XYZ file of C-alpha atoms in Angstrom:
546
model
C 3.220 -42.130 43.615
C 0.479 -40.081 45.266
C 1.401 -36.473 45.547
C 2.168 -35.738 49.090
C 4.006 -38.976 49.948
C 7.777 -39.151 50.217
C 10.369 -41.251 52.098
C 11.790 -40.308 55.409
C 15.355 -39.491 55.657
C 16.280 -42.883 57.019
C 14.054 -45.217 54.965
C 15.682 -47.613 52.506
C 16.329 -46.341 48.943
C 17.012 -47.587 45.467
C 20.728 -47.493 44.850
C 22.679 -47.818 41.625
C 26.108 -49.393 41.686
C 28.461 -48.946 38.866
C 31.866 -51.015 39.203
C 33.448 -53.474 36.705
C 34.696 -55.555 39.468
C 32.217 -58.497 40.232
C 33.862 -58.790 43.788
C 33.398 -55.226 44.590
C 29.843 -55.162 43.242
C 29.095 -58.192 45.434
C 30.479 -56.414 48.652
C 28.750 -53.117 47.950
C 25.328 -54.903 47.016
C 25.549 -57.056 50.153
C 26.232 -54.058 52.525
C 23.544 -52.078 50.960
C 20.952 -54.881 50.792
C 21.473 -55.946 54.352
C 20.579 -52.090 55.439
C 17.257 -52.456 53.317
C 18.325 -50.855 50.184
C 17.302 -52.027 46.788
C 20.448 -52.319 44.527
C 20.599 -52.069 40.683
C 24.016 -52.859 39.004
C 25.862 -51.886 35.830
C 29.399 -52.841 35.088
C 30.528 -49.738 33.056
C 29.486 -46.328 32.432
C 27.634 -46.981 29.148
C 25.483 -49.556 30.883
C 24.685 -47.182 33.813
C 23.715 -44.310 31.789
C 21.524 -46.669 29.568
C 19.912 -47.940 32.841
C 19.166 -44.488 33.962
C 17.704 -43.432 30.613
C 15.233 -46.435 30.591
C 14.446 -46.813 34.185
C 10.834 -46.637 35.193
C 11.973 -45.270 38.698
C 15.153 -43.551 39.106
C 17.585 -44.543 42.013
C 18.004 -42.244 44.801
C 21.780 -42.508 44.835
C 24.430 -43.694 42.634
C 27.768 -45.419 43.856
C 30.025 -45.054 40.893
C 33.634 -46.596 40.767
C 36.378 -43.973 39.504
C 38.144 -46.606 37.182
C 35.725 -47.967 34.604
C 36.656 -49.847 31.388
C 34.824 -47.536 29.001
C 35.013 -43.983 30.712
C 36.118 -42.489 33.910
C 33.607 -42.407 36.851
C 34.071 -38.583 36.641
C 32.661 -38.702 33.147
C 29.865 -40.787 34.251
C 29.135 -38.161 37.038
C 29.233 -35.268 34.649
C 26.851 -36.851 32.206
C 24.496 -37.633 35.044
C 24.487 -34.193 36.203
C 24.158 -32.641 32.727
C 20.959 -34.438 32.061
C 17.827 -32.482 33.450
C 16.288 -35.776 34.209
C 19.077 -37.095 36.435
C 20.828 -33.746 37.552
C 19.409 -34.148 41.174
C 20.754 -37.746 41.440
C 23.500 -37.775 44.139
C 26.731 -39.490 43.050
C 28.927 -41.136 45.612
C 32.503 -42.042 44.032
C 34.430 -45.075 45.185
C 37.805 -46.117 44.401
C 40.859 -48.288 45.495
C 43.392 -46.678 43.165
C 42.391 -43.153 42.663
C 43.041 -42.236 46.147
C 45.173 -39.143 46.215
C 44.124 -35.676 47.326
C 44.043 -34.532 43.523
C 41.754 -37.627 42.645
C 39.368 -36.723 45.486
C 39.396 -33.059 44.601
C 38.823 -33.678 40.901
C 35.779 -36.051 41.648
C 34.178 -33.520 43.873
C 34.825 -30.467 41.637
C 33.310 -32.539 38.762
C 29.999 -33.076 40.449
C 30.261 -35.888 43.053
C 28.470 -35.552 46.156
C 30.880 -37.788 48.275
C 34.135 -39.648 47.682
C 35.166 -42.842 49.539
C 38.633 -44.821 49.163
C 38.537 -48.627 49.425
C 38.543 -50.510 51.525
C 35.325 -49.120 52.800
C 34.361 -49.943 56.280
C 30.400 -51.094 55.881
C 29.427 -48.464 58.463
C 31.162 -45.704 56.782
C 29.259 -46.591 53.545
C 26.012 -46.912 55.005
C 26.411 -43.743 56.847
C 27.730 -41.694 53.666
C 24.730 -43.128 51.838
C 22.393 -42.061 54.601
C 23.805 -38.491 54.831
C 23.644 -38.135 51.099
C 19.928 -39.271 50.993
C 19.033 -37.052 53.740
C 20.282 -34.070 51.863
C 18.962 -35.064 48.535
C 15.555 -35.907 50.274
C 15.454 -32.587 51.866
C 16.337 -30.848 48.628
C 13.497 -32.489 46.677
C 11.012 -31.824 49.468
C 11.993 -28.206 49.399
C 11.871 -28.055 45.457
C 8.569 -29.837 45.626
C 7.136 -27.517 48.167
C 8.302 -24.558 46.137
C 6.710 -25.726 43.268
C 3.213 -26.432 44.854
C 3.514 -22.970 46.548
C 3.778 -21.675 43.086
C 0.757 -23.458 42.050
C -0.988 -22.273 45.251
C -0.287 -18.810 44.276
C -1.583 -19.359 40.801
C -4.810 -21.101 42.073
C -5.245 -18.208 44.314
C -5.064 -15.766 41.464
C -7.780 -17.907 39.706
C -10.054 -17.709 42.716
C -9.876 -13.888 42.862
C -10.159 -13.605 39.169
C -13.593 -15.537 39.124
C -16.600 -13.455 38.521
C -19.127 -15.928 39.847
C -19.846 -18.370 42.636
C -19.490 -21.208 40.025
C -16.266 -19.809 38.819
C -14.871 -19.748 42.367
C -16.079 -23.650 42.821
C -14.331 -24.452 39.436
C -11.024 -22.642 40.303
C -10.947 -24.100 43.669
C -11.555 -27.739 42.377
C -8.945 -27.420 39.822
C -6.543 -25.505 42.155
C -6.726 -28.305 44.737
C -6.122 -30.772 41.968
C -2.906 -29.173 40.768
C -1.741 -28.297 44.095
C -2.173 -31.788 45.572
C -1.823 -33.852 42.390
C -5.182 -35.457 43.218
C -8.807 -35.377 42.099
C -10.699 -32.812 43.908
C -14.227 -31.537 44.572
C -15.103 -27.869 45.842
C -18.513 -27.014 47.195
C -19.636 -23.498 48.197
C -22.766 -21.426 48.787
C -23.282 -18.549 46.426
C -23.801 -14.969 47.947
C -27.382 -15.363 46.910
C -27.636 -18.608 49.018
C -27.434 -21.109 46.021
C -25.121 -24.139 46.115
C -22.339 -23.929 43.692
C -19.998 -27.048 42.983
C -17.274 -28.539 40.673
C -15.182 -31.431 40.502
C -11.729 -31.953 38.808
C -10.956 -35.383 37.677
C -7.359 -34.407 36.372
C -4.322 -34.552 38.562
C -1.359 -32.179 38.719
C -0.394 -31.061 35.189
C -3.319 -32.925 33.651
C -5.857 -30.552 35.781
C -6.736 -28.466 32.803
C -9.868 -26.358 32.629
C -11.446 -29.168 30.430
C -11.092 -31.673 33.384
C -13.359 -29.320 35.330
C -17.110 -30.060 35.429
C -19.974 -28.468 37.582
C -21.591 -30.898 39.997
C -24.838 -31.025 42.069
C -23.407 -30.966 45.599
C -24.599 -28.828 48.627
C -21.811 -27.795 51.015
C -24.603 -27.517 53.805
C -25.077 -31.372 53.381
C -21.671 -31.890 54.626
C -21.612 -34.067 57.990
C -21.295 -31.538 61.009
C -18.525 -33.261 62.640
C -15.789 -31.274 60.660
C -15.116 -29.290 63.905
C -15.428 -25.689 62.419
C -18.799 -25.276 64.031
C -19.859 -21.577 63.700
C -16.197 -20.252 64.099
C -14.180 -18.640 61.460
C -10.932 -20.058 60.253
C -10.199 -23.470 58.726
C -10.586 -27.076 59.873
C -9.597 -30.323 58.115
C -11.597 -33.420 58.659
C -11.728 -36.901 57.374
C -15.342 -38.243 56.267
C -16.319 -41.117 53.994
C -17.897 -40.088 50.678
C -21.042 -41.989 51.470
C -21.675 -39.861 54.419
C -21.934 -36.660 52.362
C -25.416 -36.700 50.616
C -25.203 -36.143 46.756
C -21.360 -36.571 46.525
C -20.553 -37.019 43.043
C -19.266 -40.437 41.773
C -15.971 -40.441 40.192
C -12.017 -40.515 41.385
C -12.841 -38.762 44.538
C -15.609 -40.682 45.738
C -13.981 -44.201 46.273
C -13.416 -44.072 49.962
C -12.451 -41.769 52.763
C -11.974 -37.935 52.057
C -10.061 -35.177 53.579
C -12.044 -32.086 53.683
C -10.905 -28.628 54.318
C -13.864 -26.599 55.753
C -13.150 -22.638 55.827
C -15.239 -19.619 56.844
C -14.087 -16.003 56.621
C -16.853 -14.184 58.480
C -19.279 -15.117 61.202
C -22.651 -16.325 59.977
C -21.371 -17.332 56.470
C -21.753 -20.813 55.090
C -18.317 -22.433 54.853
C -16.586 -23.355 51.754
C -15.470 -27.024 51.427
C -12.588 -28.637 49.504
C -12.543 -32.538 49.461
C -9.604 -34.821 47.989
C -8.895 -38.405 48.443
C -7.488 -38.948 52.144
C -4.331 -40.646 50.744
C -3.570 -37.447 48.927
C -2.949 -35.622 52.342
C -0.274 -37.567 53.843
C 2.114 -34.898 55.424
C 1.897 -31.651 57.282
C 2.785 -29.689 54.374
C -0.101 -31.233 52.433
C -2.431 -30.186 55.149
C -1.032 -26.706 55.134
C -1.458 -26.434 51.425
C -5.174 -27.762 51.532
C -6.040 -25.485 54.382
C -4.534 -22.368 52.782
C -6.430 -23.085 49.363
C -9.507 -23.497 51.365
C -9.037 -20.211 53.358
C -8.308 -18.403 50.203
C -11.381 -19.724 48.522
C -13.281 -18.388 51.355
C -11.768 -14.946 51.095
C -12.377 -14.978 47.230
C -15.970 -15.876 48.067
C -16.253 -12.969 50.489
C -14.670 -10.707 48.004
C -17.217 -11.788 45.343
C -20.095 -11.271 47.869
C -18.846 -7.723 48.572
C -18.546 -7.165 44.701
C -22.201 -8.439 44.404
C -23.570 -6.614 46.972
C -21.849 -3.292 45.581
C -23.032 -4.155 42.177
C -26.727 -4.606 43.229
C -26.547 -1.397 45.236
C -25.121 0.339 42.134
C -27.732 -1.041 39.712
C -30.380 0.058 42.168
C -29.061 3.515 42.489
C -28.521 3.627 38.595
C -32.237 2.530 37.807
C -33.522 5.277 40.387
C -32.104 7.858 37.867
C -34.009 6.506 35.081
C -37.867 6.765 33.935
C -39.955 4.402 36.050
C -42.311 3.885 32.970
C -42.650 5.152 29.519
C -45.362 7.414 28.752
C -48.380 6.541 26.667
C -48.374 8.710 23.520
C -50.812 8.849 20.432
C -47.691 9.804 18.249
C -45.493 6.914 18.900
C -45.202 3.291 20.497
C -42.146 3.101 22.466
C -40.119 0.395 23.963
C -36.491 0.461 25.843
C -34.118 -1.912 27.026
C -31.593 -0.937 29.671
C -28.794 -3.318 30.517
C -25.878 -2.088 32.849
C -22.378 -3.369 32.446
C -21.952 -6.587 34.129
C -18.000 -6.006 34.409
C -18.264 -3.025 36.578
C -19.344 -2.626 40.215
C -19.637 1.268 39.727
C -22.491 3.086 38.112
C -22.704 4.046 34.434
C -23.938 7.182 32.859
C -26.141 5.822 30.172
C -29.682 7.173 30.263
C -32.719 7.623 28.145
C -35.829 10.024 28.279
C -39.490 9.961 26.821
C -41.512 13.102 27.709
C -44.802 14.289 26.139
C -44.631 18.156 25.915
C -47.049 20.791 24.816
C -46.203 20.493 21.314
C -45.296 16.860 20.744
C -43.106 14.092 22.265
C -39.513 14.560 23.308
C -37.137 11.463 23.058
C -33.575 11.457 24.306
C -30.706 8.973 24.775
C -27.414 9.811 26.265
C -24.155 8.647 27.706
C -21.855 10.306 30.377
C -18.230 9.183 30.029
C -17.050 6.737 32.480
C -18.246 4.502 35.344
C -18.463 6.268 38.659
C -20.667 7.853 40.935
C -19.798 11.135 39.638
C -21.053 9.868 36.272
C -24.337 8.637 37.443
C -24.844 11.952 39.667
C -24.157 13.974 36.445
C -26.542 11.858 34.553
C -29.221 12.419 36.902
C -28.641 16.305 36.698
C -28.566 16.189 33.098
C -31.741 14.148 32.900
C -33.765 16.387 35.125
C -32.537 19.392 33.542
C -33.489 18.148 30.247
C -37.058 17.513 31.252
C -37.281 21.035 32.722
C -36.062 22.624 29.472
C -38.244 20.509 27.380
C -41.376 21.396 29.601
C -40.256 24.959 29.105
C -40.811 24.359 25.377
C -37.124 24.897 24.209
C -36.146 23.223 20.833
C -33.656 20.305 20.809
C -30.783 22.516 19.891
C -31.757 25.074 22.704
C -31.929 22.223 25.207
C -28.461 21.309 24.225
C -27.080 24.635 24.622
C -28.579 25.218 28.047
C -27.241 21.808 29.148
C -23.771 23.014 28.075
C -24.325 26.301 30.150
C -25.595 23.922 33.170
C -22.227 21.741 32.828
C -19.995 24.772 32.958
C -21.974 26.366 35.938
C -21.824 23.232 38.144
C -18.181 22.738 37.352
C -18.669 19.103 35.656
C -15.364 17.581 34.736
C -16.908 14.801 32.646
C -18.372 15.098 29.019
C -21.411 13.476 27.775
C -22.979 12.772 24.348
C -26.855 13.255 23.840
C -29.186 12.840 21.055
C -32.737 14.506 21.234
C -35.462 13.944 18.811
C -38.679 15.854 19.021
C -41.781 14.518 17.343
C -43.743 17.497 16.225
C -47.625 16.486 16.703
C -48.651 19.231 14.456
C -46.369 18.568 11.413
C -45.104 15.050 12.048
C -41.696 16.289 11.582
C -38.504 14.963 13.670
C -36.389 17.867 14.892
C -32.901 16.095 15.756
C -30.137 17.733 17.656
C -27.246 15.556 18.272
C -24.210 16.453 20.640
C -21.562 13.874 19.653
C -23.801 10.869 20.043
C -24.338 7.649 17.720
C -26.517 8.759 14.986
C -30.241 7.497 15.401
C -31.561 4.938 12.461
C -34.701 5.660 10.548
C -36.528 2.889 8.916
C -39.432 3.804 6.669
C -42.285 1.442 5.760
C -40.845 0.537 2.477
C -38.027 -1.122 4.577
C -35.185 1.260 3.677
C -32.891 2.167 6.686
C -30.732 5.410 7.073
C -28.466 6.818 9.453
C -29.456 10.509 10.600
C -25.927 11.497 10.650
C -26.009 15.289 11.430
C -24.511 15.994 14.612
C -22.703 18.820 16.632
C -19.873 18.685 19.470
C -20.393 16.638 22.574
C -21.644 18.533 25.616
C -19.253 19.661 28.287
C -16.476 21.408 26.151
C -18.304 24.722 25.703
C -18.828 24.664 21.726
C -21.993 26.199 20.088
C -24.545 23.759 18.816
C -26.116 23.775 15.204
C -29.784 24.274 14.795
C -31.882 21.224 15.006
C -32.277 19.135 11.681
C -35.721 18.563 10.432
C -36.688 14.938 8.938
C -39.968 14.102 7.636
C -40.850 10.514 8.534
C -44.122 8.815 7.077
C -46.586 6.897 9.633
C -45.218 3.390 10.515
C -41.591 4.526 10.511
C -39.043 3.107 12.975
C -36.583 5.384 14.882
C -33.864 3.507 16.935
C -31.738 5.313 19.271
C -28.997 3.680 21.405
C -25.722 3.953 23.223
C -22.260 2.655 22.011
C -22.365 -0.257 24.440
C -24.684 -2.085 22.080
C -22.370 -1.893 19.020
C -18.898 -1.125 20.208
C -16.585 -4.436 20.092
C -12.750 -4.353 20.915
C -11.800 -6.029 17.486
C -14.486 -4.463 15.217
C -14.350 -1.013 13.399
C -17.277 0.960 14.756
C -18.414 1.766 11.261
C -18.660 -1.834 10.377
C -20.774 -2.231 13.620
C -23.098 0.433 12.540
C -23.544 -1.090 9.127
C -24.336 -4.191 10.792
C -26.916 -2.421 13.050
C -28.605 -0.904 9.802
C -28.796 -4.306 8.387
C -30.289 -5.911 11.444
C -32.862 -3.272 11.814
C -34.035 -3.664 8.146
C -34.913 -7.432 8.818
C -36.918 -6.893 11.970
C -40.694 -6.757 12.438
C -42.360 -3.553 13.062
C -43.164 -4.313 16.611
C -40.983 -2.224 18.818
C -40.342 -4.902 21.518
C -39.376 -7.509 18.903
C -37.139 -4.721 17.647
C -35.310 -4.133 20.840
C -35.103 -8.050 21.509
C -33.741 -8.662 17.975
C -31.196 -6.086 18.200
C -29.878 -7.340 21.435
C -30.034 -10.902 19.883
C -27.906 -9.656 16.815
C -25.399 -7.728 19.152
C -25.168 -9.733 22.497
C -23.952 -7.769 25.599
C -20.432 -8.322 26.367
C -20.716 -6.720 29.607
C -18.030 -4.065 29.170
C -20.399 -1.131 28.879
C -23.915 -0.221 29.698
C -26.559 -0.265 26.812
C -29.481 2.085 26.642
C -31.795 1.252 23.602
C -34.898 2.924 22.476
C -37.103 1.753 19.649
C -39.932 4.103 18.526
C -42.528 3.453 15.887
C -44.259 6.768 14.729
C -47.938 6.091 14.545
C -48.704 9.257 12.291
C -51.169 10.953 14.494
C -51.051 14.669 13.436
C -49.882 16.082 10.276
C -47.309 13.508 9.256
C -45.286 14.367 6.080
C -44.324 11.834 3.787
C -40.802 11.637 2.215
């Protein structure tokens, strides 16, 4: 039966009559059949229970005689009520012999919904069956509505969990299919103005994620007579699938559609949810589809706000970073900066490359957290670092001054920072590392080593050791990165760093290809920013050899 359809309280029903007396069964069958009911019969309790177990369609009410040859009607009733498949089946006891108050009390206490004593007036029998059906059907409708409201809540959660317009469309199509028990299509316009649509071929419990597929359908092509116009809110309209250009072929496109059109803010393109028209047969169905469409519109609006906030954060974040890399005869440089896609707020990863009077200063750092405070501190540190470098301070002197600066401005965040100074006179690398990931050095013979010497991170006021001097022959490759490249939830950091060394050893000497190769070996997971710098030392100046 199509979800959404249910019989009215007075419509005929399928009735099970259980009585060992053929005459009684005939009387009951005749009375019920003349009222339009469909009657199925059993002459004992065993037959009745077997019929219920094997039935393709369960009866809506059972009329059970109390005195049966194999078991009492009370036992039949108890076994019906004990089986989850038939527990909601109303049982009406009838009897010509068990007519005392104790008999009727026992029957009702053991699960019966009504108790009539024979002879039974036809009108009384029919009225009792109708009243029993009215209650049972109302109960089933309430239980079904509660179940569908639960599915609606789950679908709404999926909508608000989606991180893209395509994800919203898929969640909406699947949600409509689960809630209404019918195939569904969702069509929306992304925050960037691009169509995103999905279809779910499953129904009800079969509407798994695998049943959802992206389709090519533009919500803007929906015929305009849906009634929403430029207003906000939700409207339901009936259209034919052939009148919606591009509507996908499949279970939903066989005829007339009920389409819910919703808009959360003026000026936005509406979202559209379409299901077969026969799936929306009651006011409850209409309300559920409308509420899901409205939730879809609100989820899309939330995604739009997130996207705008994220884009603004990225613009601000990139404004704190160098616009270009310097041309230097000492080294070829390449960088990659990938902000975390899972965060709308700004991160604190940064890099710097600055020619100075004595050589080339390189730095990669990471302020803890994702927030405007982290980004502002990153900007302050980067500008101070440039100033201290231009003044000619060595790397460890820069770290010490930055620590004093953090204390002076009352910074509540810590940061890690690795500074490498390439001496143009000696070719030596002067390295000072404040708790950052160690840089990697690959020499022309292909060997890779980690430059592990480091001091405490910045912001805790501890002294920093003197810079370490490392000799690197011309053609050596230096790689500096933030932890977003290598940190993975289910992998030990030391293992990741070993993999990083191995990956670097197999890459060509071109710094651009090194950056691309490392990002391919460590695909970004979107959880943290990545700042990656690759440096090829050219050897201009007095380069030393190992």
